[in-house]
Short mmCIF file of C-alpha atoms and ligand atoms in Angstrom, two decimals:
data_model
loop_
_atom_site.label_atom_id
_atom_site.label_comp_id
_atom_site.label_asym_id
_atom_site.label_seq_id
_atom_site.Cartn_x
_atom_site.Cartn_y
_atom_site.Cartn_z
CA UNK A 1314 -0.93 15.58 8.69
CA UNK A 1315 -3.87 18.20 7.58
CA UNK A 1316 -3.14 17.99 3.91
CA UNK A 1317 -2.70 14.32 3.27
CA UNK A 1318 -4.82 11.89 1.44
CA UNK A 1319 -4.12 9.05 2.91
CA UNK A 1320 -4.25 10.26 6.61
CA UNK A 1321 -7.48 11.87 5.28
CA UNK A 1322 -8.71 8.06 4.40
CA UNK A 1323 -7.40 7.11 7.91
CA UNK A 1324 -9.60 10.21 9.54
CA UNK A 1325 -12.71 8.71 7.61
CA UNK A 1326 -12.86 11.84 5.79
CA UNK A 1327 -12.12 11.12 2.92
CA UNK A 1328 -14.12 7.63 1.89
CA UNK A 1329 -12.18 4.41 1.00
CA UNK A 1330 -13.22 0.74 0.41
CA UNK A 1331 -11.54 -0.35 3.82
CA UNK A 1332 -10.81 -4.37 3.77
CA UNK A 1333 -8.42 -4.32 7.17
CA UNK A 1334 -7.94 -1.87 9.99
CA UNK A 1335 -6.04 -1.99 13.15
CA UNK A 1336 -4.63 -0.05 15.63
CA UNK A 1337 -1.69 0.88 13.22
CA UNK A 1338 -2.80 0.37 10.02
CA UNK A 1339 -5.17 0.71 6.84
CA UNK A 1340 -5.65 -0.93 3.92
CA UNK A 1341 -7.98 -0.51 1.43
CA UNK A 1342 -8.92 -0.80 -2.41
CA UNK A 1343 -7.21 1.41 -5.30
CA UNK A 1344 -9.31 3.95 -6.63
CA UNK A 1345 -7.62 2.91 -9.84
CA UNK A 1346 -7.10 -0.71 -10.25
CA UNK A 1347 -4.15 -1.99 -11.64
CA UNK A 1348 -5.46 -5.94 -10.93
CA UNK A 1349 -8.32 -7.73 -10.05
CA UNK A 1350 -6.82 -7.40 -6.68
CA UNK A 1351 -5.22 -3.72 -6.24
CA UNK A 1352 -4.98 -2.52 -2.66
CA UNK A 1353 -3.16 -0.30 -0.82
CA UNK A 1354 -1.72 -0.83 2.63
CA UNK A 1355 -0.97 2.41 4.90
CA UNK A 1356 0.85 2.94 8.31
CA UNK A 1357 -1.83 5.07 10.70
CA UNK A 1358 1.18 7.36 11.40
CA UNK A 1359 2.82 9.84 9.06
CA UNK A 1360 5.77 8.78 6.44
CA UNK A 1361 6.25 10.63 2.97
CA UNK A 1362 8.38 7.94 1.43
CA UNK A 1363 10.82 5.29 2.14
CA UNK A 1364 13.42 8.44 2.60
CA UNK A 1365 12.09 9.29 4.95
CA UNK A 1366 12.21 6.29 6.99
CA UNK A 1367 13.91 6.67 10.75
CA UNK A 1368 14.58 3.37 12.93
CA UNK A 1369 11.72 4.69 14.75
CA UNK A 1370 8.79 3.09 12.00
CA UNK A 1371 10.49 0.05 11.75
CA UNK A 1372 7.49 -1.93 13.63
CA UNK A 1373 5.04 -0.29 11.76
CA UNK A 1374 6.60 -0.99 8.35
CA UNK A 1375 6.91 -4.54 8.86
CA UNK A 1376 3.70 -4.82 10.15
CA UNK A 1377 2.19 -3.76 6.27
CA UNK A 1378 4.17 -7.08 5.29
CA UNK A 1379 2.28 -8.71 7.62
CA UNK A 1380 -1.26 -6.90 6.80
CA UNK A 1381 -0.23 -7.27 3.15
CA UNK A 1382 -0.40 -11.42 3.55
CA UNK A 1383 -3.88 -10.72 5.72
CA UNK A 1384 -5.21 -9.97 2.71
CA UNK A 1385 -3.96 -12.25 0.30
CA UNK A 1386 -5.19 -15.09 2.52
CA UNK A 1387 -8.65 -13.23 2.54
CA UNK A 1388 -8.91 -13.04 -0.86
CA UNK A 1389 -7.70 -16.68 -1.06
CA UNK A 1390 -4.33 -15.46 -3.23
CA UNK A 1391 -1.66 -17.09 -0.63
CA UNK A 1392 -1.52 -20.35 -2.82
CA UNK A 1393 -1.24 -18.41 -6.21
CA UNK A 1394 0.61 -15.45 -5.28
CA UNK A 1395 0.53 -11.65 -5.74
CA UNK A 1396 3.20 -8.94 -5.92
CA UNK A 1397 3.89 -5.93 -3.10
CA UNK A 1398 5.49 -2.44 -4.10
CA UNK A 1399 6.64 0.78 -2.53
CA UNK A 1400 7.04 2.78 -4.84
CA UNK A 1401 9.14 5.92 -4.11
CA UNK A 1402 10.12 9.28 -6.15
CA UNK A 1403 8.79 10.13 -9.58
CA UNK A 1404 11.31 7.52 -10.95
CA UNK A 1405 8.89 5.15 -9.04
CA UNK A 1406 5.51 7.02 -9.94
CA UNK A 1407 5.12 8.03 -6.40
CA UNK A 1408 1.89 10.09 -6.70
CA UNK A 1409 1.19 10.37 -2.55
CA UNK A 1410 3.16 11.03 -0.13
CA UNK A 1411 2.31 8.73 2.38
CA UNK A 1412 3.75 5.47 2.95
CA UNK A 1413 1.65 2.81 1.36
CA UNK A 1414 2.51 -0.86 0.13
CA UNK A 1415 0.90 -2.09 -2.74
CA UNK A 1416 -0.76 -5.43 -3.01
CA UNK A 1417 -1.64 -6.46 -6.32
CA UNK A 1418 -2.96 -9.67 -7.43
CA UNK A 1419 -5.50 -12.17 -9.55
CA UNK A 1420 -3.94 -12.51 -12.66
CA UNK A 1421 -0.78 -13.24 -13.57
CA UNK A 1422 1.58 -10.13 -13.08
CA UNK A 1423 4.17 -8.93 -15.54
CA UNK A 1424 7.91 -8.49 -15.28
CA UNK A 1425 10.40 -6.58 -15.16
CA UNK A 1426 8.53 -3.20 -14.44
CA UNK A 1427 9.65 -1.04 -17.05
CA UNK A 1428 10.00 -1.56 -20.77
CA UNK A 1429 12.69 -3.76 -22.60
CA UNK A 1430 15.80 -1.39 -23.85
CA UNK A 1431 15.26 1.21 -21.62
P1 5GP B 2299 1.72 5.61 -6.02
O1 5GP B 2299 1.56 6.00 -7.46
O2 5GP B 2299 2.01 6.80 -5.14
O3 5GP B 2299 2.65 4.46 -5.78
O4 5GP B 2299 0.30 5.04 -5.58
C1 5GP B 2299 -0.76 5.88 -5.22
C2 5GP B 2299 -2.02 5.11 -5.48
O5 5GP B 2299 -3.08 5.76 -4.81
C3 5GP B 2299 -2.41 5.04 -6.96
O6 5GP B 2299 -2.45 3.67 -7.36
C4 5GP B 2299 -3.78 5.70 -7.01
O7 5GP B 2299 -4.67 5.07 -7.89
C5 5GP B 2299 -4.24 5.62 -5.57
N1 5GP B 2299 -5.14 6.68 -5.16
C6 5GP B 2299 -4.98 8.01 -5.41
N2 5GP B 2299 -5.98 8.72 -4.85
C7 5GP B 2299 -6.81 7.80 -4.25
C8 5GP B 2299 -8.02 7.92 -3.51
O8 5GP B 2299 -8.55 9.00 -3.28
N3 5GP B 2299 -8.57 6.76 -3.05
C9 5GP B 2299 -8.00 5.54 -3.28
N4 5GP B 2299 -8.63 4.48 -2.78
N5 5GP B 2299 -6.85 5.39 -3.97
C10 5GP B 2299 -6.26 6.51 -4.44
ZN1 ZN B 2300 -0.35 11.12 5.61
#
């Protein structure tokens, strides 16, 4: 996709802080970090959202899971633990649309995501 950000990153033109990279996908730092650890795991092909998910990206959707503990165990977090979320829709915040798992981690996280009484 021409106009997207993230498939930009994956093109190399747009610059990223790149940690992992394989044949099908990307992961690299936020440009806003929401942790010490705030990174951001992409599937090489093209997905808006979780909507529009087709049986077809199954394999490469699970493999983020799979990337997503790559890096924990890089950044020594496997012991400790650290949080993944896909956001989707504005409910979520979803401010790209491309696919991308978040892995956030070292410090302790808070929860539930959204404020008390809402
Ligand atoms: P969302 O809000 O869609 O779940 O997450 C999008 C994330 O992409 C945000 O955390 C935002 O900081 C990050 N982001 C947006 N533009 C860039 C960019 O150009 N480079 C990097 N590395 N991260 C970006
Ligand atoms: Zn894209």
């Amino acid at each position: 996709m021409t106009d997207c950000l993230f498939c930009k990153i994956i093109d190399k033109q747009v610059d990223a802080k790149i940690v992992y990279e394989d044949e099908r996908a990307l992961a690299f730092r936020d440009i806003h970090p929401q942790a010490p650890l705030h990174v951001l795991v992409i599937p090489k092909m093209h997905v808006a959202s979780i909507n529009e998910l087709r049986q077809a990206h199954e394999p490469d959707l699970g493999h983020l899971f799979l990337v997503a503990a790559e890096i924990a165990k890089q950044e020594g977090l496997q012991e400790r633990g650290y949080r993944t979320v896909m956001n989707c829709g504005p409910d979520a915040g979803q401010s790209v649309s491309h696919v991308h798992l978040h892995v956030l981690g070292g410090t302790r996280l808070g929860w539930p995501p959204f404020p008390r009484g809402a």
